[in-house]
């Protein structure tokens, strides 16, 4: 897997955190820089940890499912991509944007926005990839994108979060399809 693909996956995975960051940035007071950086850091930290957990789980089953790994990668990334696109197209607005954001709430948001990263980490178990570098890239890019989202939240409005999910989902589907087509020998 190339660095460009890892960066694209990282950006795709960061879109959930970006959407939440924009929503939270809308409601956070201007002077709460520490809380803003903490939220972005937690998003990045969990996006770093979850692929490692998924990779560890996947390594336990690599011998059993090695013949179907490309289908698993395609299925998981496709499912995650479709779920992100559906979420982006949904008319549901989160009502919790107006609530106080304490450490516990930040942790829960970080876990919720990084579960898809665990599934991507599971796919890493079947690919020739340095999982530490890939996870670090995912974490750093998520931190940066989340921080931008938090600070731009006041200016961008809620609609951007929906488009971020749609774009991120599309990226995951495209990369999963590319991996499948490579394993099937259709493309190099």
Coordinates of N, CA, C and O in Angstrom, one line a residue:
X1 N 0.9 -1.2 0.0 CA 0.0 0.0 0.0 C 0.9 1.2 0.0 O 1.8 1.3 0.8
X2 N 0.6 2.2 -0.9 CA 1.4 3.4 -1.0 C 1.1 4.4 0.0 O 0.1 4.4 0.7
X3 N 2.0 5.3 0.2 CA 1.8 6.4 1.1 C 0.6 7.3 0.7 O -0.2 7.7 1.6
X4 N 0.4 7.5 -0.6 CA -0.8 8.2 -1.0 C -2.0 7.5 -0.6 O -3.0 8.2 -0.1
X5 N -2.1 6.2 -0.7 CA -3.3 5.5 -0.3 C -3.5 5.6 1.2 O -4.6 5.7 1.7
X6 N -2.4 5.5 2.0 CA -2.5 5.6 3.4 C -3.0 7.0 3.8 O -3.9 7.2 4.7
X7 N -2.6 8.0 3.1 CA -3.0 9.4 3.3 C -4.5 9.5 3.0 O -5.3 10.2 3.7
X8 N -4.9 9.0 1.9 CA -6.3 9.0 1.5 C -7.2 8.3 2.5 O -8.3 8.8 2.8
X9 N -6.8 7.1 2.9 CA -7.5 6.4 3.9 C -7.6 7.2 5.2 O -8.6 7.3 5.9
X10 N -6.5 7.8 5.6 CA -6.4 8.7 6.8 C -7.4 9.8 6.7 O -8.2 10.1 7.6
X11 N -7.4 10.5 5.6 CA -8.4 11.6 5.4 C -9.8 11.1 5.4 O -10.7 11.7 6.0
X12 N -10.1 9.9 4.7 CA -11.4 9.3 4.7 C -11.9 9.0 6.2 O -13.0 9.3 6.5
X13 N -11.0 8.4 6.9 CA -11.3 8.0 8.3 C -11.5 9.3 9.2 O -12.3 9.3 10.1
X14 N -10.8 10.4 8.9 CA -10.9 11.6 9.7 C -12.2 12.4 9.4 O -12.5 13.3 10.2
X15 N -12.9 12.0 8.4 CA -14.1 12.8 8.1 C -15.2 12.7 9.1 O -15.9 13.7 9.4
X16 N -15.4 11.6 9.8 CA -16.3 11.5 10.9 C -15.9 12.5 12.0 O -16.7 13.3 12.5
X17 N -14.6 12.5 12.4 CA -14.1 13.4 13.4 C -14.3 14.8 12.9 O -14.6 15.7 13.7
X18 N -14.0 15.1 11.7 CA -14.1 16.4 11.1 C -15.5 16.9 11.2 O -15.8 18.1 11.7
X19 N -16.5 16.1 10.9 CA -17.9 16.5 11.0 C -18.3 16.8 12.4 O -19.0 17.8 12.7
X20 N -17.9 16.0 13.3 CA -18.2 16.2 14.8 C -17.5 17.5 15.2 O -18.0 18.3 16.0
X21 N -16.2 17.6 14.8 CA -15.4 18.8 15.2 C -16.1 20.1 14.7 O -16.1 21.1 15.5
X22 N -16.6 20.1 13.5 CA -17.3 21.3 13.1 C -18.5 21.6 13.9 O -18.8 22.7 14.4
X23 N -19.3 20.5 14.2 CA -20.5 20.7 15.1 C -20.1 21.2 16.5 O -20.8 22.1 17.0
X24 N -19.1 20.6 17.0 CA -18.6 21.1 18.4 C -18.0 22.5 18.3 O -18.2 23.3 19.2
X25 N -17.3 22.8 17.2 CA -16.7 24.1 17.1 C -17.8 25.2 17.0 O -17.5 26.3 17.4
X26 N -19.0 24.8 16.5 CA -20.1 25.8 16.5 C -20.5 26.2 17.8 O -20.9 27.4 18.0
X27 N -20.4 25.3 18.8 CA -20.9 25.6 20.1 C -19.9 26.0 21.2 O -20.2 26.4 22.3
X28 N -18.6 25.7 20.9 CA -17.5 26.0 21.9 C -17.2 27.5 21.9 O -17.0 28.1 20.9
X29 N -17.1 28.1 23.1 CA -16.8 29.5 23.2 C -15.4 29.8 22.6 O -14.5 28.9 22.6
X30 N -15.2 31.0 22.2 CA -14.0 31.4 21.5 C -12.7 31.2 22.4 O -11.7 30.7 21.9
X31 N -12.8 31.4 23.7 CA -11.6 31.3 24.5 C -11.2 29.9 25.0 O -10.2 29.8 25.7
X32 N -11.9 28.8 24.6 CA -11.6 27.5 25.1 C -10.6 26.8 24.2 O -10.8 25.6 23.8
X33 N -9.4 27.3 24.0 CA -8.4 26.7 23.1 C -7.9 25.4 23.7 O -7.7 24.5 22.9
X34 N -7.7 25.3 25.0 CA -7.3 24.1 25.6 C -8.2 22.9 25.3 O -7.8 21.8 25.0
X35 N -9.5 23.2 25.5 CA -10.5 22.1 25.3 C -10.6 21.8 23.8 O -10.8 20.6 23.4
X36 N -10.4 22.7 22.9 CA -10.5 22.5 21.5 C -9.3 21.6 21.1 O -9.5 20.6 20.3
X37 N -8.1 21.9 21.5 CA -6.9 21.1 21.2 C -7.0 19.7 21.8 O -6.7 18.7 21.2
X38 N -7.6 19.6 23.0 CA -7.8 18.3 23.7 C -8.7 17.4 22.9 O -8.4 16.2 22.7
X39 N -9.8 18.0 22.4 CA -10.7 17.2 21.6 C -10.1 16.7 20.3 O -10.2 15.5 20.0
X40 N -9.4 17.6 19.6 CA -8.7 17.1 18.4 C -7.6 16.1 18.7 O -7.4 15.1 18.0
X41 N -6.9 16.3 19.9 CA -5.9 15.3 20.2 C -6.5 13.9 20.5 O -6.0 12.9 20.1
X42 N -7.6 13.9 21.2 CA -8.3 12.6 21.5 C -8.8 12.0 20.3 O -8.7 10.7 20.1
X43 N -9.3 12.7 19.3 CA -9.7 12.2 18.1 C -8.5 11.5 17.4 O -8.6 10.4 16.9
X44 N -7.4 12.2 17.3 CA -6.2 11.7 16.7 C -5.6 10.4 17.5 O -5.2 9.4 16.8
X45 N -5.7 10.5 18.8 CA -5.1 9.4 19.6 C -6.0 8.1 19.4 O -5.4 7.0 19.1
X46 N -7.3 8.2 19.4 CA -8.1 7.0 19.2 C -8.0 6.5 17.7 O -8.1 5.3 17.5
X47 N -7.9 7.5 16.8 CA -7.7 7.0 15.4 C -6.4 6.3 15.2 O -6.2 5.5 14.3
X48 N -5.4 6.6 16.0 CA -4.1 5.9 16.0 C -4.3 4.5 16.7 O -3.7 3.5 16.1
X49 N -4.9 4.5 17.8 CA -5.0 3.2 18.6 C -5.9 2.2 17.9 O -5.6 1.0 17.9
X50 N -7.1 2.6 17.3 CA -8.0 1.6 16.8 C -7.5 0.8 15.7 O -7.8 -0.4 15.6
X51 N -6.8 1.3 14.7 CA -6.2 0.4 13.7 C -5.3 -0.6 14.2 O -5.2 -1.7 13.7
X52 N -4.5 -0.2 15.3 CA -3.6 -1.2 15.9 C -4.4 -2.3 16.5 O -4.1 -3.5 16.4
X53 N -5.5 -2.0 17.2 CA -6.4 -3.0 17.8 C -7.0 -3.9 16.7 O -7.0 -5.2 16.8
X54 N -7.5 -3.3 15.6 CA -8.0 -4.1 14.5 C -7.0 -5.0 13.9 O -7.3 -6.1 13.6
X55 N -5.8 -4.5 13.7 CA -4.7 -5.2 13.1 C -4.4 -6.5 14.0 O -4.2 -7.6 13.5
X56 N -4.3 -6.2 15.3 CA -4.0 -7.3 16.3 C -5.1 -8.4 16.2 O -4.8 -9.6 16.2
X57 N -6.3 -8.0 16.1 CA -7.4 -9.0 15.9 C -7.3 -9.7 14.6 O -7.4 -11.0 14.6
X58 N -7.0 -9.0 13.5 CA -6.9 -9.6 12.2 C -5.7 -10.6 12.1 O -5.8 -11.6 11.5
X59 N -4.6 -10.3 12.8 CA -3.5 -11.2 12.8 C -3.8 -12.6 13.4 O -3.2 -13.6 13.0
X60 N -4.7 -12.6 14.3 CA -5.1 -13.9 14.9 C -5.8 -14.8 13.9 O -5.8 -16.0 14.1
X61 N -6.4 -14.3 12.9 CA -7.2 -15.0 12.0 C -6.6 -15.1 10.5 O -7.3 -15.6 9.6
X62 N -5.4 -14.6 10.4 CA -4.9 -14.4 9.0 C -4.7 -15.8 8.3 O -5.0 -15.9 7.1
X63 N -4.3 -16.8 9.0 CA -4.2 -18.1 8.3 C -5.5 -18.7 7.9 O -5.6 -19.4 6.9
X64 N -6.6 -18.4 8.7 CA -7.9 -19.0 8.4 C -8.5 -18.4 7.2 O -9.2 -19.0 6.4
X65 N -8.4 -17.1 7.0 CA -9.1 -16.3 6.0 C -8.2 -15.7 4.9 O -8.7 -14.8 4.2
X66 N -7.0 -16.2 4.8 CA -6.1 -15.6 3.8 C -6.6 -15.7 2.4 O -6.3 -14.8 1.6
X67 N -7.3 -16.7 2.0 CA -7.8 -16.9 0.7 C -8.9 -15.9 0.3 O -9.2 -15.7 -0.8
X68 N -9.6 -15.3 1.3 CA -10.7 -14.4 1.1 C -10.4 -13.0 1.6 O -11.3 -12.2 1.7
X69 N -9.1 -12.7 2.0 CA -8.8 -11.4 2.6 C -9.2 -10.2 1.7 O -9.7 -9.2 2.2
X70 N -9.0 -10.3 0.4 CA -9.4 -9.2 -0.5 C -10.9 -8.9 -0.5 O -11.3 -7.8 -0.6
X71 N -11.7 -10.0 -0.3 CA -13.2 -9.8 -0.2 C -13.5 -9.2 1.1 O -14.5 -8.4 1.2
X72 N -12.8 -9.6 2.2 CA -13.1 -9.0 3.5 C -12.8 -7.5 3.5 O -13.5 -6.7 4.0
X73 N -11.6 -7.2 2.9 CA -11.2 -5.8 2.8 C -12.3 -5.0 2.0 O -12.7 -3.9 2.5
X74 N -12.6 -5.5 0.9 CA -13.6 -4.9 0.0 C -14.9 -4.7 0.8 O -15.6 -3.6 0.8
X75 N -15.4 -5.8 1.5 CA -16.7 -5.7 2.2 C -16.7 -4.8 3.3 O -17.6 -4.0 3.5
X76 N -15.6 -4.8 4.1 CA -15.5 -3.9 5.3 C -15.5 -2.4 4.9 O -16.2 -1.6 5.4
X77 N -14.6 -2.2 3.9 CA -14.4 -0.8 3.5 C -15.7 -0.3 2.7 O -16.1 0.9 2.9
X78 N -16.3 -1.2 2.0 CA -17.5 -0.8 1.3 C -18.6 -0.5 2.3 O -19.3 0.4 2.2
X79 N -18.8 -1.4 3.3 CA -19.8 -1.2 4.3 C -19.6 0.1 5.1 O -20.5 0.9 5.3
X80 N -18.3 0.4 5.5 CA -18.0 1.6 6.2 C -18.3 2.8 5.3 O -18.8 3.8 5.8
X81 N -17.9 2.7 4.0 CA -18.1 3.8 3.1 C -19.6 4.1 2.9 O -20.0 5.3 3.0
X82 N -20.4 3.1 2.7 CA -21.8 3.2 2.5 C -22.4 3.8 3.8 O -23.3 4.7 3.7
X83 N -22.0 3.3 5.0 CA -22.5 3.8 6.2 C -22.2 5.3 6.4 O -23.1 6.1 6.8
X84 N -21.0 5.7 6.0 CA -20.6 7.1 6.1 C -21.5 8.0 5.1 O -21.9 9.1 5.5
X85 N -21.7 7.5 3.9 CA -22.5 8.2 2.9 C -23.9 8.3 3.4 O -24.5 9.4 3.3
X86 N -24.5 7.2 3.9 CA -25.9 7.3 4.4 C -26.0 8.3 5.6 O -27.0 9.0 5.6
X87 N -25.0 8.3 6.4 CA -25.0 9.3 7.5 C -24.9 10.7 7.0 O -25.6 11.6 7.5
X88 N -24.1 10.9 6.0 CA -24.0 12.2 5.4 C -25.3 12.7 4.7 O -25.6 13.9 4.6
X89 N -26.0 11.7 4.1 CA -27.3 12.0 3.4 C -28.5 12.1 4.4 O -29.5 12.5 4.0
X90 N -28.3 11.6 5.6 CA -29.4 11.6 6.6 C -29.8 13.0 6.9 O -29.0 13.9 7.0
X91 N -31.1 13.2 7.2 CA -31.6 14.4 7.7 C -31.5 14.6 9.2 O -31.9 15.7 9.7
X92 N -31.0 13.6 9.9 CA -31.0 13.7 11.4 C -29.9 14.6 11.8 O -28.7 14.5 11.4
X93 N -30.2 15.6 12.6 CA -29.3 16.5 13.3 C -29.0 16.0 14.7 O -29.9 15.6 15.4
X94 N -27.7 16.0 15.1 CA -27.4 15.6 16.4 C -27.8 16.8 17.4 O -27.4 17.9 17.2
X95 N -28.6 16.4 18.4 CA -29.1 17.4 19.3 C -28.1 17.6 20.4 O -28.2 18.6 21.2
X96 N -27.0 16.8 20.5 CA -26.1 17.0 21.6 C -25.0 18.0 21.4 O -24.1 18.2 22.1
X97 N -25.1 18.7 20.3 CA -24.1 19.7 20.0 C -24.1 20.9 21.0 O -23.1 21.6 21.1
X98 N -25.2 21.1 21.6 CA -25.3 22.2 22.6 C -24.9 21.8 24.0 O -24.9 22.7 24.9
X99 N -24.6 20.6 24.2 CA -24.2 20.1 25.6 C -22.8 20.5 26.0 O -22.0 20.7 25.1
X100 N -22.5 20.5 27.2 CA -21.2 20.8 27.8 C -20.3 19.7 27.3 O -20.7 18.5 27.4
X101 N -19.1 20.0 27.0 CA -18.1 19.0 26.5 C -17.0 18.8 27.6 O -16.0 19.5 27.6
X102 N -17.3 17.8 28.5 CA -16.3 17.4 29.5 C -15.4 16.3 28.9 O -15.5 15.9 27.8
X103 N -14.4 15.9 29.7 CA -13.5 14.9 29.3 C -14.2 13.6 28.9 O -13.9 13.0 27.9
X104 N -15.2 13.2 29.7 CA -15.9 12.0 29.4 C -16.6 12.0 28.1 O -16.6 11.1 27.3
X105 N -17.3 13.2 27.8 CA -17.9 13.3 26.5 C -16.9 13.3 25.4 O -17.2 12.7 24.3
X106 N -15.8 13.9 25.6 CA -14.7 13.9 24.6 C -14.2 12.5 24.3 O -14.0 12.1 23.1
X107 N -14.1 11.7 25.3 CA -13.6 10.3 25.2 C -14.7 9.5 24.4 O -14.3 8.7 23.5
X108 N -15.9 9.7 24.7 CA -17.0 9.0 24.0 C -17.1 9.3 22.6 O -17.2 8.5 21.7
X109 N -17.0 10.6 22.3 CA -17.0 11.1 20.9 C -15.7 10.5 20.1 O -15.9 10.1 19.0
X110 N -14.6 10.4 20.8 CA -13.4 9.9 20.2 C -13.5 8.4 19.9 O -13.1 8.0 18.8
X111 N -14.1 7.7 20.8 CA -14.4 6.2 20.5 C -15.4 6.1 19.4 O -15.1 5.3 18.4
X112 N -16.5 6.8 19.4 CA -17.5 6.7 18.4 C -17.0 7.0 17.0 O -17.4 6.4 16.0
X113 N -16.1 8.0 16.9 CA -15.7 8.4 15.6 C -14.5 7.6 15.1 O -14.1 7.7 13.9
X114 N -14.0 6.7 15.9 CA -12.8 5.9 15.5 C -13.1 4.4 15.4 O -12.2 3.6 15.0
X115 N -14.3 4.0 15.5 CA -14.7 2.6 15.4 C -14.4 2.1 14.0 O -13.9 0.9 13.8
X116 N -14.6 2.9 13.0 CA -14.4 2.5 11.6 C -12.9 2.3 11.4 O -12.4 1.5 10.6
X117 N -12.0 3.0 12.1 CA -10.6 2.9 12.0 C -10.2 1.5 12.5 O -9.2 0.9 12.0
X118 N -10.9 0.9 13.5 CA -10.6 -0.5 13.9 C -10.9 -1.4 12.8 O -10.1 -2.4 12.6
X119 N -11.9 -1.3 12.1 CA -12.3 -2.1 10.9 C -11.2 -2.0 9.8 O -10.8 -3.0 9.2
X120 N -10.7 -0.8 9.6 CA -9.7 -0.6 8.6 C -8.4 -1.3 9.1 O -7.7 -1.9 8.3
X121 N -8.1 -1.2 10.4 CA -7.0 -1.9 11.0 C -7.0 -3.4 10.8 O -6.0 -4.0 10.5
X122 N -8.2 -3.9 10.8 CA -8.4 -5.3 10.6 C -8.0 -5.7 9.1 O -7.3 -6.7 8.9
X123 N -8.3 -4.8 8.2 CA -7.9 -5.1 6.8 C -6.3 -4.9 6.7 O -5.8 -5.6 5.8
X124 N -5.7 -4.1 7.5 CA -4.2 -4.0 7.5 C -3.5 -5.3 7.7 O -2.4 -5.6 7.3
X125 N -4.2 -6.2 8.5 CA -3.6 -7.5 8.8 C -3.3 -8.3 7.6 O -2.5 -9.2 7.6
X126 N -4.0 -8.1 6.5 CA -3.9 -8.9 5.3 C -3.1 -8.2 4.2 O -3.1 -8.7 3.1
X127 N -2.6 -7.0 4.5 CA -1.8 -6.3 3.5 C -0.4 -6.1 4.0 O -0.1 -6.1 5.2
X128 N 0.6 -6.0 3.0 CA 2.0 -5.8 3.4 C 2.1 -4.3 3.7 O 2.3 -3.4 2.9
X129 N 2.0 -4.0 5.0 CA 2.0 -2.6 5.5 C 2.6 -2.5 6.8 O 2.5 -3.4 7.6
X130 N 3.3 -1.4 7.1 CA 3.8 -1.1 8.4 C 2.7 -0.5 9.2 O 2.3 0.7 9.0
X131 N 2.1 -1.3 10.1 CA 0.8 -0.8 10.8 C 1.1 0.3 11.7 O 0.3 1.2 11.9
X132 N 2.3 0.4 12.2 CA 2.7 1.5 13.1 C 2.7 2.8 12.4 O 2.2 3.8 12.8
X133 N 3.4 2.8 11.2 CA 3.4 4.0 10.4 C 2.1 4.4 9.9 O 1.7 5.6 9.9
X134 N 1.3 3.4 9.4 CA -0.1 3.7 8.9 C -0.9 4.3 10.0 O -1.7 5.3 9.8
X135 N -0.9 3.7 11.2 CA -1.7 4.2 12.3 C -1.3 5.6 12.8 O -2.1 6.4 13.1
X136 N 0.0 5.8 12.8 CA 0.5 7.1 13.2 C 0.1 8.2 12.2 O -0.3 9.3 12.5
X137 N 0.1 7.8 10.9 CA -0.4 8.7 9.8 C -1.8 9.0 10.0 O -2.3 10.2 9.9
X138 N -2.6 8.0 10.3 CA -4.1 8.2 10.5 C -4.3 9.1 11.7 O -5.1 10.0 11.6
X139 N -3.6 8.9 12.8 CA -3.7 9.7 14.0 C -3.3 11.1 13.8 O -4.1 12.1 14.2
X140 N -2.2 11.4 13.1 CA -1.7 12.7 12.9 C -2.7 13.5 12.0 O -3.0 14.7 12.2
X141 N -3.1 12.9 10.9 CA -4.0 13.5 10.0 C -5.3 13.8 10.6 O -5.9 14.9 10.4
X142 N -5.8 12.9 11.4 CA -7.1 13.1 12.1 C -7.0 14.3 13.1 O -7.9 15.1 13.1
X143 N -5.9 14.3 13.8 CA -5.7 15.5 14.7 C -5.7 16.8 14.0 O -6.4 17.7 14.3
X144 N -5.0 16.9 12.9 CA -4.9 18.1 12.1 C -6.3 18.5 11.5 O -6.7 19.6 11.6
X145 N -6.9 17.5 10.9 CA -8.2 17.8 10.3 C -9.3 18.1 11.3 O -10.1 19.0 11.1
X146 N -9.2 17.5 12.5 CA -10.2 17.8 13.6 C -9.9 19.2 14.1 O -10.9 19.9 14.4
X147 N -8.7 19.5 14.3 CA -8.4 20.9 14.8 C -8.9 21.9 13.9 O -9.5 22.9 14.3
X148 N -8.6 21.7 12.6 CA -9.2 22.7 11.6 C -10.7 22.7 11.7 O -11.3 23.8 11.6
X149 N -11.3 21.6 11.8 CA -12.8 21.6 11.9 C -13.3 22.3 13.1 O -14.3 23.0 13.0
X150 N -12.7 22.1 14.2 CA -13.1 22.8 15.4 C -13.0 24.3 15.3 O -13.9 25.1 15.6
X151 N -11.9 24.8 14.7 CA -11.7 26.2 14.6 C -12.5 26.8 13.5 O -12.9 28.0 13.5
X152 N -12.8 26.0 12.5 CA -13.6 26.6 11.4 C -15.1 26.3 11.6 O -16.0 26.8 10.8
X153 N -15.5 25.6 12.7 CA -16.9 25.3 12.9 C -17.8 26.5 13.0 O -18.9 26.5 12.5
X154 N -17.3 27.6 13.6 CA -18.2 28.8 13.7 C -18.5 29.4 12.3 O -19.5 30.0 12.1
X155 N -17.6 29.1 11.3 CA -17.7 29.8 10.0 C -18.3 28.8 9.0 O -18.9 29.3 8.0
X156 N -18.2 27.5 9.1 CA -18.6 26.6 8.1 C -20.0 26.1 8.2 O -20.6 25.7 7.2
X157 N -20.5 26.1 9.4 CA -21.9 25.6 9.5 C -22.0 24.1 9.5 O -21.1 23.4 9.2
X158 N -23.2 23.6 9.8 CA -23.5 22.2 10.0 C -23.4 21.4 8.6 O -23.1 20.3 8.6
X159 N -23.8 22.1 7.5 CA -23.9 21.3 6.2 C -22.6 20.7 5.8 O -22.5 19.7 5.1
X160 N -21.4 21.3 6.2 CA -20.1 20.8 5.8 C -19.9 19.4 6.3 O -19.3 18.5 5.6
X161 N -20.3 19.1 7.5 CA -20.1 17.8 8.1 C -20.8 16.7 7.3 O -20.3 15.6 7.2
X162 N -21.9 17.0 6.8 CA -22.6 16.0 5.9 C -21.8 15.7 4.7 O -21.6 14.5 4.3
X163 N -21.3 16.7 4.0 CA -20.5 16.5 2.8 C -19.1 15.8 3.1 O -18.7 15.0 2.4
X164 N -18.6 16.0 4.3 CA -17.4 15.4 4.7 C -17.6 13.9 4.8 O -16.7 13.1 4.4
X165 N -18.7 13.5 5.4 CA -19.0 12.0 5.5 C -19.2 11.4 4.2 O -18.7 10.3 3.9
X166 N -19.8 12.1 3.3 CA -20.0 11.5 1.9 C -18.7 11.4 1.2 O -18.4 10.3 0.6
X167 N -17.8 12.4 1.3 CA -16.5 12.3 0.6 C -15.7 11.2 1.2 O -15.1 10.4 0.5
X168 N -15.6 11.1 2.6 CA -14.9 10.1 3.3 C -15.4 8.7 2.9 O -14.5 7.8 2.7
X169 N -16.7 8.5 2.9 CA -17.2 7.2 2.5 C -16.9 6.8 1.1 O -16.5 5.7 0.8
X170 N -16.9 7.8 0.2 CA -16.5 7.5 -1.2 C -15.1 7.1 -1.3 O -14.7 6.1 -2.1
X171 N -14.2 7.7 -0.6 CA -12.8 7.4 -0.6 C -12.6 5.9 -0.1 O -11.8 5.2 -0.7
X172 N -13.2 5.6 1.0 CA -13.1 4.2 1.5 C -13.6 3.2 0.5 O -12.9 2.1 0.3
X173 N -14.7 3.4 -0.1 CA -15.2 2.5 -1.1 C -14.3 2.4 -2.3 O -14.0 1.2 -2.8
X174 N -13.7 3.5 -2.8 CA -12.8 3.4 -3.9 C -11.5 2.7 -3.6 O -11.1 1.8 -4.4
X175 N -11.0 2.9 -2.4 CA -9.7 2.2 -2.1 C -10.0 0.7 -1.9 O -9.2 -0.2 -2.3
X176 N -11.1 0.3 -1.3 CA -11.5 -1.1 -1.1 C -11.7 -1.8 -2.4 O -11.3 -2.9 -2.6
X177 N -12.3 -1.1 -3.4 CA -12.5 -1.6 -4.7 C -11.2 -1.8 -5.4 O -11.0 -2.8 -6.1
X178 N -10.3 -0.8 -5.3 CA -9.0 -1.0 -5.9 C -8.2 -2.2 -5.4 O -7.6 -3.0 -6.1
X179 N -8.3 -2.4 -4.1 CA -7.6 -3.6 -3.5 C -8.2 -4.9 -4.0 O -7.5 -5.8 -4.4
X180 N -9.5 -4.9 -4.1 CA -10.2 -6.1 -4.6 C -9.7 -6.4 -6.1 O -9.4 -7.5 -6.4
X181 N -9.8 -5.3 -6.9 CA -9.4 -5.5 -8.3 C -7.9 -5.9 -8.5 O -7.6 -6.7 -9.4
X182 N -7.1 -5.4 -7.6 CA -5.7 -5.8 -7.6 C -5.5 -7.3 -7.3 O -4.8 -8.0 -8.0
X183 N -6.2 -7.7 -6.2 CA -6.1 -9.1 -5.8 C -6.7 -10.1 -6.8 O -6.3 -11.2 -7.0
X184 N -7.7 -9.6 -7.6 CA -8.3 -10.4 -8.6 C -7.5 -10.4 -9.9 O -7.8 -11.1 -10.9
X185 N -6.5 -9.6 -10.0 CA -5.6 -9.5 -11.2 C -6.2 -8.6 -12.3 O -5.7 -8.7 -13.4
X186 N -7.3 -7.9 -12.0 CA -7.9 -7.1 -13.0 C -7.1 -5.8 -13.3 O -7.0 -5.3 -14.4
X187 N -6.5 -5.2 -12.2 CA -5.6 -4.1 -12.4 C -4.3 -4.4 -11.6 O -4.2 -5.3 -10.8
X188 N -3.2 -3.7 -12.0 CA -1.9 -3.9 -11.4 C -1.8 -3.1 -10.1 O -2.2 -2.0 -10.0

